Short mmCIF file of C-alpha atoms and ligand atoms in Angstrom, two decimals:
data_model
loop_
_atom_site.label_atom_id
_atom_site.label_comp_id
_atom_site.label_asym_id
_atom_site.label_seq_id
_atom_site.Cartn_x
_atom_site.Cartn_y
_atom_site.Cartn_z
CA UNK A 404 -64.56 104.15 107.97
CA UNK A 405 -61.47 102.68 109.50
CA UNK A 406 -58.11 103.05 107.81
CA UNK A 407 -58.10 99.53 106.41
CA UNK A 408 -61.40 100.19 104.70
CA UNK A 409 -60.21 103.58 103.41
CA UNK A 410 -57.19 101.99 101.83
CA UNK A 411 -59.47 99.85 99.68
CA UNK A 412 -62.53 102.12 99.18
CA UNK A 413 -61.90 105.78 99.74
CA UNK A 414 -61.59 108.12 96.79
CA UNK A 415 -63.61 106.37 94.29
CA UNK A 416 -67.19 104.81 94.29
CA UNK A 417 -68.20 103.34 90.98
CA UNK A 418 -71.77 104.03 89.90
CA UNK A 419 -74.07 101.40 88.36
CA UNK A 420 -72.05 99.54 85.62
CA UNK A 421 -68.79 101.42 86.08
CA UNK A 422 -65.37 99.82 86.42
CA UNK A 423 -64.61 98.56 89.86
CA UNK A 424 -61.00 99.71 89.62
CA UNK A 425 -60.05 103.33 89.48
CA UNK A 426 -60.06 104.28 85.70
CA UNK A 427 -56.80 105.59 84.13
CA UNK A 428 -57.86 108.77 82.42
CA UNK A 429 -55.05 108.85 79.99
CA UNK A 430 -55.85 112.11 78.36
CA UNK A 431 -54.14 115.46 78.16
CA UNK A 432 -57.31 117.42 77.48
CA UNK A 433 -61.07 117.41 78.23
CA UNK A 434 -63.87 118.43 75.90
CA UNK A 435 -66.59 120.98 76.60
CA UNK A 436 -69.81 121.80 74.72
CA UNK A 437 -69.36 125.56 74.88
CA UNK A 438 -66.43 127.82 75.35
CA UNK A 439 -68.68 129.52 78.15
CA UNK A 440 -68.48 126.23 80.04
CA UNK A 441 -64.76 126.11 79.79
CA UNK A 442 -64.38 129.78 80.69
CA UNK A 443 -65.99 129.02 84.08
CA UNK A 444 -63.28 126.43 84.74
CA UNK A 445 -60.50 129.02 83.95
CA UNK A 446 -62.20 131.45 86.26
CA UNK A 447 -62.41 128.86 89.02
CA UNK A 448 -66.10 129.42 88.94
CA UNK A 449 -66.84 125.81 88.33
CA UNK A 450 -64.80 122.75 89.15
CA UNK A 451 -63.73 120.36 86.38
CA UNK A 452 -60.81 119.36 84.20
CA UNK A 453 -59.30 120.98 81.14
CA UNK A 454 -55.67 120.12 80.97
CA UNK A 455 -53.62 117.33 82.73
CA UNK A 456 -50.77 119.63 83.39
CA UNK A 457 -52.89 121.03 86.26
CA UNK A 458 -55.29 118.28 87.21
CA UNK A 459 -56.39 114.87 86.19
CA UNK A 460 -59.35 112.81 87.42
CA UNK A 461 -57.30 109.55 88.14
CA UNK A 462 -54.93 111.64 90.31
CA UNK A 463 -57.73 113.29 92.11
CA UNK A 464 -59.31 110.05 93.04
CA UNK A 465 -56.02 108.67 94.50
CA UNK A 466 -55.32 112.09 96.18
CA UNK A 467 -58.76 111.84 97.77
CA UNK A 468 -57.88 108.40 99.16
CA UNK A 469 -54.69 109.70 100.76
CA UNK A 470 -56.58 112.77 102.04
CA UNK A 471 -59.05 110.48 103.72
CA UNK A 472 -56.31 108.40 105.27
CA UNK A 473 -54.67 111.48 106.71
CA UNK A 474 -57.90 112.91 107.87
CA UNK A 475 -57.43 116.09 105.79
CA UNK A 476 -59.82 118.34 103.84
CA UNK A 477 -58.06 118.54 100.38
CA UNK A 478 -55.18 116.86 98.65
CA UNK A 479 -53.20 116.70 95.47
CA UNK A 480 -50.60 114.30 93.83
CA UNK A 481 -47.23 115.53 92.54
CA UNK A 482 -44.68 113.94 90.25
CA UNK A 483 -42.26 113.19 93.24
CA UNK A 484 -41.73 113.74 96.89
CA UNK A 485 -39.31 116.50 95.98
CA UNK A 486 -42.06 118.37 94.18
CA UNK A 487 -44.49 117.85 97.02
CA UNK A 488 -42.05 119.41 99.50
CA UNK A 489 -41.06 122.27 97.19
CA UNK A 490 -44.79 123.19 96.58
CA UNK A 491 -45.79 122.90 100.17
CA UNK A 492 -43.25 125.62 101.11
CA UNK A 493 -43.29 127.74 98.00
CA UNK A 494 -47.09 127.93 98.16
CA UNK A 495 -46.78 130.14 101.24
CA UNK A 496 -43.11 131.42 101.32
CA UNK A 497 -41.56 133.49 98.62
CA UNK A 498 -38.46 135.72 98.02
CA UNK A 499 -37.68 137.51 101.33
CA UNK A 500 -39.46 134.97 103.52
CA UNK A 501 -38.04 132.55 106.07
CA UNK A 502 -38.71 128.98 107.17
CA UNK A 503 -37.73 127.11 110.35
CA UNK A 504 -36.69 123.54 109.55
CA UNK A 505 -35.59 120.48 111.41
CA UNK A 506 -31.95 119.80 110.67
CA UNK A 507 -32.31 116.04 110.37
CA UNK A 508 -34.52 115.98 107.29
CA UNK A 509 -33.88 113.82 104.20
CA UNK A 510 -30.76 114.91 102.20
CA UNK A 511 -32.71 115.66 99.00
CA UNK A 512 -35.05 118.02 100.89
CA UNK A 513 -32.07 119.63 102.64
CA UNK A 514 -30.49 120.31 99.29
CA UNK A 515 -33.79 121.61 97.88
CA UNK A 516 -34.24 124.09 100.79
CA UNK A 517 -30.56 124.98 101.59
CA UNK A 518 -29.34 125.43 97.96
CA UNK A 519 -31.98 125.63 95.41
CA UNK A 520 -34.73 127.55 97.34
CA UNK A 521 -32.09 129.79 98.90
CA UNK A 522 -31.33 130.85 95.31
CA UNK A 523 -34.95 131.92 95.14
CA UNK A 524 -34.48 134.21 98.05
CA UNK A 525 -35.98 132.05 100.76
CA UNK A 526 -34.08 131.86 103.94
CA UNK A 527 -34.05 128.66 106.11
CA UNK A 528 -32.94 128.19 109.67
CA UNK A 529 -32.02 124.53 110.44
CA UNK A 530 -32.42 123.60 114.05
CA UNK A 531 -31.86 120.38 116.08
CA UNK A 532 -35.25 118.81 116.52
CA UNK A 533 -34.30 118.10 120.16
CA UNK A 534 -33.27 121.72 120.71
CA UNK A 535 -34.13 123.63 123.89
CA UNK A 536 -37.30 125.82 124.04
CA UNK A 537 -35.02 128.92 123.88
CA UNK A 538 -33.32 127.71 120.76
CA UNK A 539 -36.60 127.07 119.13
CA UNK A 540 -38.06 130.43 120.09
CA UNK A 541 -34.89 132.19 118.81
CA UNK A 542 -35.22 130.38 115.39
CA UNK A 543 -38.32 132.43 114.47
CA UNK A 544 -38.07 135.77 112.64
CA UNK A 545 -40.68 138.35 111.74
CA UNK A 546 -40.62 136.97 108.15
CA UNK A 547 -40.99 133.16 109.11
CA UNK A 548 -43.80 131.66 107.17
CA UNK A 549 -43.68 127.98 108.08
CA UNK A 550 -42.15 125.26 110.21
CA UNK A 551 -41.01 122.03 108.51
CA UNK A 552 -39.99 118.52 109.86
CA UNK A 553 -40.31 114.76 109.16
CA UNK A 554 -42.31 112.36 111.42
CA UNK A 555 -39.38 109.94 111.31
CA UNK A 556 -36.35 111.48 109.62
CA UNK A 557 -34.67 109.64 106.76
CA UNK A 558 -32.07 108.29 107.44
CA UNK A 559 -31.41 109.72 110.89
CA UNK A 560 -34.45 108.02 112.27
CA UNK A 561 -35.13 110.87 114.70
CA UNK A 562 -38.78 111.04 115.81
CA UNK A 563 -40.22 114.51 115.46
CA UNK A 564 -42.02 116.05 118.39
CA UNK A 565 -45.01 117.16 116.24
CA UNK A 566 -47.09 118.55 119.06
CA UNK A 567 -44.26 120.72 120.44
CA UNK A 568 -43.33 122.10 117.01
CA UNK A 569 -47.13 122.71 116.11
CA UNK A 570 -47.49 124.76 119.30
CA UNK A 571 -44.33 126.82 118.57
CA UNK A 572 -45.49 127.35 114.92
CA UNK A 573 -49.03 128.44 115.95
CA UNK A 574 -47.67 130.73 118.65
CA UNK A 575 -45.96 132.60 115.73
CA UNK A 576 -49.02 132.48 113.46
CA UNK A 577 -47.50 130.04 110.89
CA UNK A 578 -48.41 126.45 109.87
CA UNK A 579 -46.52 123.34 110.61
CA UNK A 580 -45.63 121.19 107.53
CA UNK A 581 -44.83 117.51 108.24
CA UNK A 582 -43.29 115.08 105.75
CA UNK A 583 -44.98 111.85 106.92
CA UNK A 584 -43.31 109.52 104.34
CA UNK A 585 -41.76 106.97 106.71
CA UNK A 586 -44.55 106.62 109.19
CA UNK A 587 -47.47 106.83 106.71
CA UNK A 588 -51.02 107.64 107.90
CA UNK A 589 -51.32 103.94 108.99
CA UNK A 590 -48.92 104.54 111.82
CA UNK A 591 -49.24 108.29 112.46
CA UNK A 592 -51.71 111.05 111.44
CA UNK A 593 -49.80 114.32 111.98
CA UNK A 594 -52.95 116.39 111.90
CA UNK A 595 -54.08 114.71 115.06
CA UNK A 596 -51.08 116.29 116.77
CA UNK A 597 -51.48 119.78 115.37
CA UNK A 598 -49.73 119.65 111.93
CA UNK A 599 -51.36 121.78 109.26
CA UNK A 600 -49.98 120.46 105.96
CA UNK A 601 -48.71 116.91 105.39
CA UNK A 602 -46.47 115.79 102.51
CA UNK A 603 -45.41 112.41 101.15
CA UNK A 604 -42.90 110.74 98.97
CA UNK A 605 -45.42 108.22 97.77
CA UNK A 606 -42.38 106.48 96.07
CA UNK A 607 -41.76 104.82 99.49
CA UNK A 608 -44.30 102.73 101.42
CA UNK A 609 -47.41 104.11 99.76
CA UNK A 610 -46.50 102.73 96.46
CA UNK A 611 -44.39 100.08 98.25
CA UNK A 612 -43.23 98.03 95.26
CA UNK A 613 -40.45 100.05 93.58
CA UNK A 614 -42.93 100.82 90.75
CA UNK A 615 -43.54 104.62 90.47
CA UNK A 616 -42.04 107.85 91.79
CA UNK A 617 -44.61 110.19 93.16
CA UNK A 618 -45.58 112.72 95.88
CA UNK A 619 -48.60 114.05 97.69
CA UNK A 620 -49.67 117.14 99.61
CA UNK A 621 -52.59 117.18 102.09
CA UNK A 622 -54.18 120.13 103.87
CA UNK A 623 -55.63 119.54 107.43
CA UNK A 624 -57.91 122.47 106.87
CA UNK A 625 -57.49 123.96 110.34
CA UNK A 626 -55.01 126.78 109.73
CA UNK A 627 -56.85 130.09 109.59
CA UNK A 628 -55.01 132.07 106.85
CA UNK A 629 -57.32 135.04 107.25
CA UNK A 630 -56.43 135.41 110.99
CA UNK A 631 -52.80 135.96 109.77
CA UNK A 632 -53.74 137.63 106.54
CA UNK A 633 -50.62 139.94 106.43
CA UNK A 634 -48.24 136.96 106.49
CA UNK A 635 -49.89 135.10 103.70
CA UNK A 636 -50.87 137.60 100.99
CA UNK A 637 -50.84 134.95 98.29
CA UNK A 638 -53.81 133.30 99.92
CA UNK A 639 -55.56 136.37 101.43
CA UNK A 640 -55.36 138.98 98.73
CA UNK A 641 -56.63 138.85 95.08
CA UNK A 642 -54.76 136.70 92.57
CA UNK A 643 -54.44 138.79 89.43
CA UNK A 644 -53.58 135.63 87.42
CA UNK A 645 -57.06 134.36 88.30
CA UNK A 646 -59.24 137.40 87.86
CA UNK A 647 -58.89 138.67 91.38
CA UNK A 648 -59.93 135.59 93.28
CA UNK A 649 -58.94 135.60 96.94
CA UNK A 650 -58.22 131.84 97.69
CA UNK A 651 -58.84 131.94 101.44
CA UNK A 652 -62.15 133.77 100.96
CA UNK A 653 -63.51 131.78 98.10
CA UNK A 654 -62.28 128.29 99.12
CA UNK A 655 -62.14 128.61 102.98
CA UNK A 656 -59.73 127.10 105.45
CA UNK A 657 -60.36 123.55 104.02
CA UNK A 658 -59.73 124.30 100.28
CA UNK A 659 -57.55 127.44 99.90
CA UNK A 660 -54.09 125.95 100.19
CA UNK A 661 -54.56 122.99 97.70
CA UNK A 662 -56.61 125.28 95.21
CA UNK A 663 -53.83 127.85 95.07
CA UNK A 664 -51.23 125.21 94.85
CA UNK A 665 -52.99 123.63 91.89
CA UNK A 666 -54.04 126.79 90.15
CA UNK A 667 -50.69 128.59 90.36
CA UNK A 668 -47.87 126.12 91.12
CA UNK A 669 -49.05 123.17 89.07
CA UNK A 670 -50.12 125.48 86.32
CA UNK A 671 -46.64 127.06 86.25
CA UNK A 672 -44.33 124.20 87.01
CA UNK A 673 -46.35 121.25 85.68
CA UNK A 674 -45.00 118.75 88.20
CA UNK A 675 -48.01 116.55 87.67
CA UNK A 676 -47.98 112.82 88.43
CA UNK A 677 -48.70 110.65 85.38
CA UNK A 678 -52.20 109.10 85.67
CA UNK A 679 -50.68 105.74 85.04
CA UNK A 680 -48.38 106.21 88.03
CA UNK A 681 -51.37 107.28 90.14
CA UNK A 682 -52.99 103.88 89.21
CA UNK A 683 -49.89 102.01 90.40
CA UNK A 684 -49.83 104.23 93.51
CA UNK A 685 -53.49 103.23 94.25
CA UNK A 686 -52.66 99.56 93.95
CA UNK A 687 -49.99 100.06 96.60
CA UNK A 688 -52.40 102.01 98.80
CA UNK A 689 -54.95 99.18 98.75
CA UNK A 690 -52.52 96.97 100.78
CA UNK A 691 -50.81 99.73 102.83
CA UNK A 692 -52.65 98.84 106.02
CA UNK A 693 -51.65 95.30 105.74
CA UNK A 694 -48.04 95.91 104.70
CA UNK A 695 -47.09 98.47 107.43
CA UNK A 696 -47.56 96.26 110.45
CA UNK A 697 -45.49 93.51 108.71
CA UNK A 698 -42.69 95.94 107.96
CA UNK A 699 -42.58 96.99 111.52
CA UNK A 700 -42.81 93.47 112.87
CA UNK A 701 -39.94 92.27 110.63
CA UNK A 702 -37.89 95.36 111.46
CA UNK A 703 -38.27 94.82 115.18
CA UNK A 704 -37.09 91.29 114.95
CA UNK A 705 -34.11 92.27 112.77
CA UNK A 706 -33.29 95.09 115.21
CA UNK A 707 -33.40 92.69 118.19
CA UNK A 708 -31.08 90.24 116.35
CA UNK A 709 -28.56 93.04 115.47
CA UNK A 710 -28.66 94.58 118.95
CA UNK A 711 -27.59 91.26 120.60
CA UNK A 712 -24.95 90.45 117.89
CA UNK A 713 -21.33 90.66 119.15
CA UNK A 714 -20.10 92.26 115.94
CA UNK A 715 -22.56 95.20 115.95
CA UNK A 716 -21.18 98.37 117.42
CA UNK A 717 -24.50 100.35 117.65
CA UNK A 718 -28.04 100.32 116.33
CA UNK A 719 -30.86 102.96 115.88
CA UNK A 720 -34.42 101.84 115.45
CA UNK A 721 -37.19 103.96 117.11
CA UNK A 722 -39.34 100.84 117.61
CA UNK A 723 -36.75 99.10 119.74
CA UNK A 724 -37.06 99.50 123.50
CA UNK A 725 -34.07 101.38 124.83
CA UNK A 726 -33.72 103.47 121.62
CA UNK A 727 -33.22 107.25 122.21
CA UNK A 728 -36.59 107.84 120.43
CA UNK A 729 -38.55 104.85 121.76
CA UNK A 730 -40.75 106.79 124.27
CA UNK A 731 -41.60 109.54 121.78
CA UNK A 732 -42.30 106.87 119.10
CA UNK A 733 -44.71 105.15 121.57
CA UNK A 734 -46.56 108.43 121.96
CA UNK A 735 -46.93 109.22 118.19
CA UNK A 736 -46.83 105.73 116.71
CA UNK A 737 -47.97 103.14 119.33
CA UNK A 738 -48.71 100.57 116.59
CA UNK A 739 -45.27 100.75 114.92
CA UNK A 740 -42.81 103.11 113.31
CA UNK A 741 -41.32 102.02 110.00
CA UNK A 742 -39.11 99.32 108.56
CA UNK A 743 -35.85 101.22 108.34
CA UNK A 744 -32.93 100.54 110.76
CA UNK A 745 -29.37 102.10 110.97
CA UNK A 746 -26.49 100.28 112.55
CA UNK A 747 -22.73 100.20 112.52
CA UNK A 748 -20.39 97.20 112.59
CA UNK A 749 -17.35 96.93 114.77
CA UNK A 750 -14.37 97.65 112.53
CA UNK A 751 -15.95 100.80 110.93
CA UNK A 752 -15.80 101.44 107.27
CA UNK A 753 -13.73 98.40 106.21
CA UNK A 754 -16.00 96.03 108.10
CA UNK A 755 -19.10 97.69 106.58
CA UNK A 756 -17.63 97.18 103.10
CA UNK A 757 -16.91 93.52 103.76
CA UNK A 758 -20.35 92.95 105.23
CA UNK A 759 -22.07 94.49 102.07
CA UNK A 760 -20.14 92.15 99.74
CA UNK A 761 -21.68 89.09 101.29
CA UNK A 762 -25.36 90.09 101.43
CA UNK A 763 -27.73 88.00 99.05
CA UNK A 764 -31.29 88.58 100.24
CA UNK A 765 -30.74 92.27 101.10
CA UNK A 766 -30.12 94.05 97.82
CA UNK A 767 -27.89 97.06 97.49
CA UNK A 768 -30.08 100.05 96.36
CA UNK A 769 -30.33 103.71 97.04
CA UNK A 770 -34.06 103.17 97.63
CA UNK A 771 -35.75 102.55 101.02
CA UNK A 772 -39.16 101.68 102.37
CA UNK A 773 -40.78 99.06 100.14
CA UNK A 774 -41.50 95.31 99.85
CA UNK A 775 -37.78 94.40 98.96
CA UNK A 776 -35.24 94.50 101.68
CA UNK A 777 -32.48 96.76 100.66
CA UNK A 778 -29.37 98.00 102.15
CA UNK A 779 -26.95 101.02 101.65
CA UNK A 780 -23.63 102.09 102.90
CA UNK A 781 -23.76 105.87 102.43
CA UNK A 782 -19.98 106.42 102.99
CA UNK A 783 -19.41 104.26 99.88
CA UNK A 784 -22.34 105.54 97.77
CA UNK A 785 -24.47 108.62 98.18
CA UNK A 786 -21.89 110.32 100.53
CA UNK A 787 -18.70 108.95 98.94
CA UNK A 788 -17.14 112.39 98.18
CA UNK A 789 -16.92 113.14 101.93
CA UNK A 790 -14.06 112.40 104.25
CA UNK A 791 -14.61 110.42 107.39
CA UNK A 792 -14.52 113.67 109.47
CA UNK A 793 -17.16 115.28 107.25
CA UNK A 794 -19.28 112.16 107.46
CA UNK A 795 -19.21 112.18 111.28
CA UNK A 796 -20.09 115.86 111.33
CA UNK A 797 -23.10 115.23 109.12
CA UNK A 798 -24.38 112.50 111.39
CA UNK A 799 -23.75 109.70 108.89
CA UNK A 800 -20.52 108.03 110.13
CA UNK A 801 -18.24 105.93 107.85
CA UNK A 802 -19.57 102.79 109.39
CA UNK A 803 -23.28 103.59 109.09
CA UNK A 804 -25.40 101.03 107.32
CA UNK A 805 -29.04 101.75 106.45
CA UNK A 806 -31.20 98.70 106.18
CA UNK A 807 -34.75 98.86 104.85
CA UNK A 808 -36.53 95.73 106.09
CA UNK A 809 -38.99 94.44 103.53
CA UNK A 810 -41.82 91.79 103.50
CA UNK A 811 -39.75 88.69 102.83
CA UNK A 812 -39.78 86.03 105.52
CA UNK A 813 -37.85 87.54 108.41
CA UNK A 814 -35.91 84.42 109.11
CA UNK A 815 -34.43 84.65 105.57
CA UNK A 816 -33.48 88.29 106.21
CA UNK A 817 -31.85 87.49 109.51
CA UNK A 818 -30.07 84.40 108.15
CA UNK A 819 -28.68 86.65 105.35
CA UNK A 820 -27.40 89.22 107.92
CA UNK A 821 -25.93 86.49 110.08
CA UNK A 822 -23.94 84.93 107.24
CA UNK A 823 -22.77 88.28 105.93
CA UNK A 824 -21.51 89.31 109.42
CA UNK A 825 -19.41 86.08 109.28
C1 PLP B 1253 -37.47 109.87 99.34
C2 PLP B 1253 -37.97 111.04 100.14
C3 PLP B 1253 -38.29 112.27 99.68
C4 PLP B 1253 -38.11 112.56 98.21
O1 PLP B 1253 -39.05 111.83 97.45
P1 PLP B 1253 -38.98 111.45 95.92
O2 PLP B 1253 -40.19 110.74 95.66
O3 PLP B 1253 -37.75 110.63 95.81
O4 PLP B 1253 -38.75 112.74 95.15
C5 PLP B 1253 -38.78 113.20 100.54
N1 PLP B 1253 -38.92 113.06 101.88
C6 PLP B 1253 -38.54 111.84 102.41
C7 PLP B 1253 -38.78 111.64 103.86
C8 PLP B 1253 -38.08 110.77 101.59
O5 PLP B 1253 -37.74 109.59 102.13
#
């Protein structure tokens, strides 16, 4: 199946007389004829559902669609992108372990790793994704358990060299985790470049309509946990909380990661996506392959307009020829990158504030990456506690405007920007 077909058909095939649409199984619990039947589920001897805190059939159908789109072997939905990234790391790294991470990741993920997960005793080394080979090599420690990066960083728009980081991770016997939120599997499939685990904030393009917060984790099924058994005892030694099952033995390379993540982390943290939200997510997925090319086409036209405008000081868009990451984007995403652009207006912070006041089509919102064009001035919103010096040090200057180009007619978007620039 091609990706367009998977968007519509993967994950659920109705049998004779069944609903054409994915059914919403709005139920906390599932009934069994005997307690022996149910016991087999608790022992992971049979697969099935017993309680929606761990698993739900609607979620699994939608997860199967995303797994097919990414070309993975197993997948699960989570309540948010934050939960997906937390689980993806915590499933293999615990107190005393270490993770190598690109420094340009999404601010929410940076906080999760650098503040909250540090409190859990996990150490992180943040490195420039364009660092030298020597710096990359020096970032690894004997207790390193994973490498983490974003295909296209939000909001820095840095394109991650997936192949390079996958090679470095594998040379150290650890998997590469890639947050593929901005590119989506329509524009990039990280598994094809050596990534081992892919995560998503489905809140963005996958849902695509501002309707539901959600996340997903997909396993590429190629990382051999048993070959590095000493590094990943959670997968390669018996789990006492599941009657001594060894995940990597029982579920193999294709299933161990997601089974453990469901059986332990979802059981204990309960960060499950509501089945109703999974239904909304599926509606978004059905048109993802049609929407992404239009986001990219609109964004490129907007980027070209801004680049040539006399009041624009600078612009970053990896799909724009001449951009620092254009060549790398062509390698990993030849059909398009995403709809998000960053730029600065001559006159800095004051000019940015004035510009924002006059926008009508582009709505001010902290959100990005969906059908509605939206815009944010971080210095005045998400980053407003910081001084100009701190903003510059963090790579989000006082003049930076983040524009997420939606699916409206691009002429209306450009006309709006033009009148607001004055
Ligand atoms: C938004 C976002 C997240 C967090 O996702 P939520 O669904 O908001 O929890 C993680 N990674 C990236 C790249 C994002 O853009």
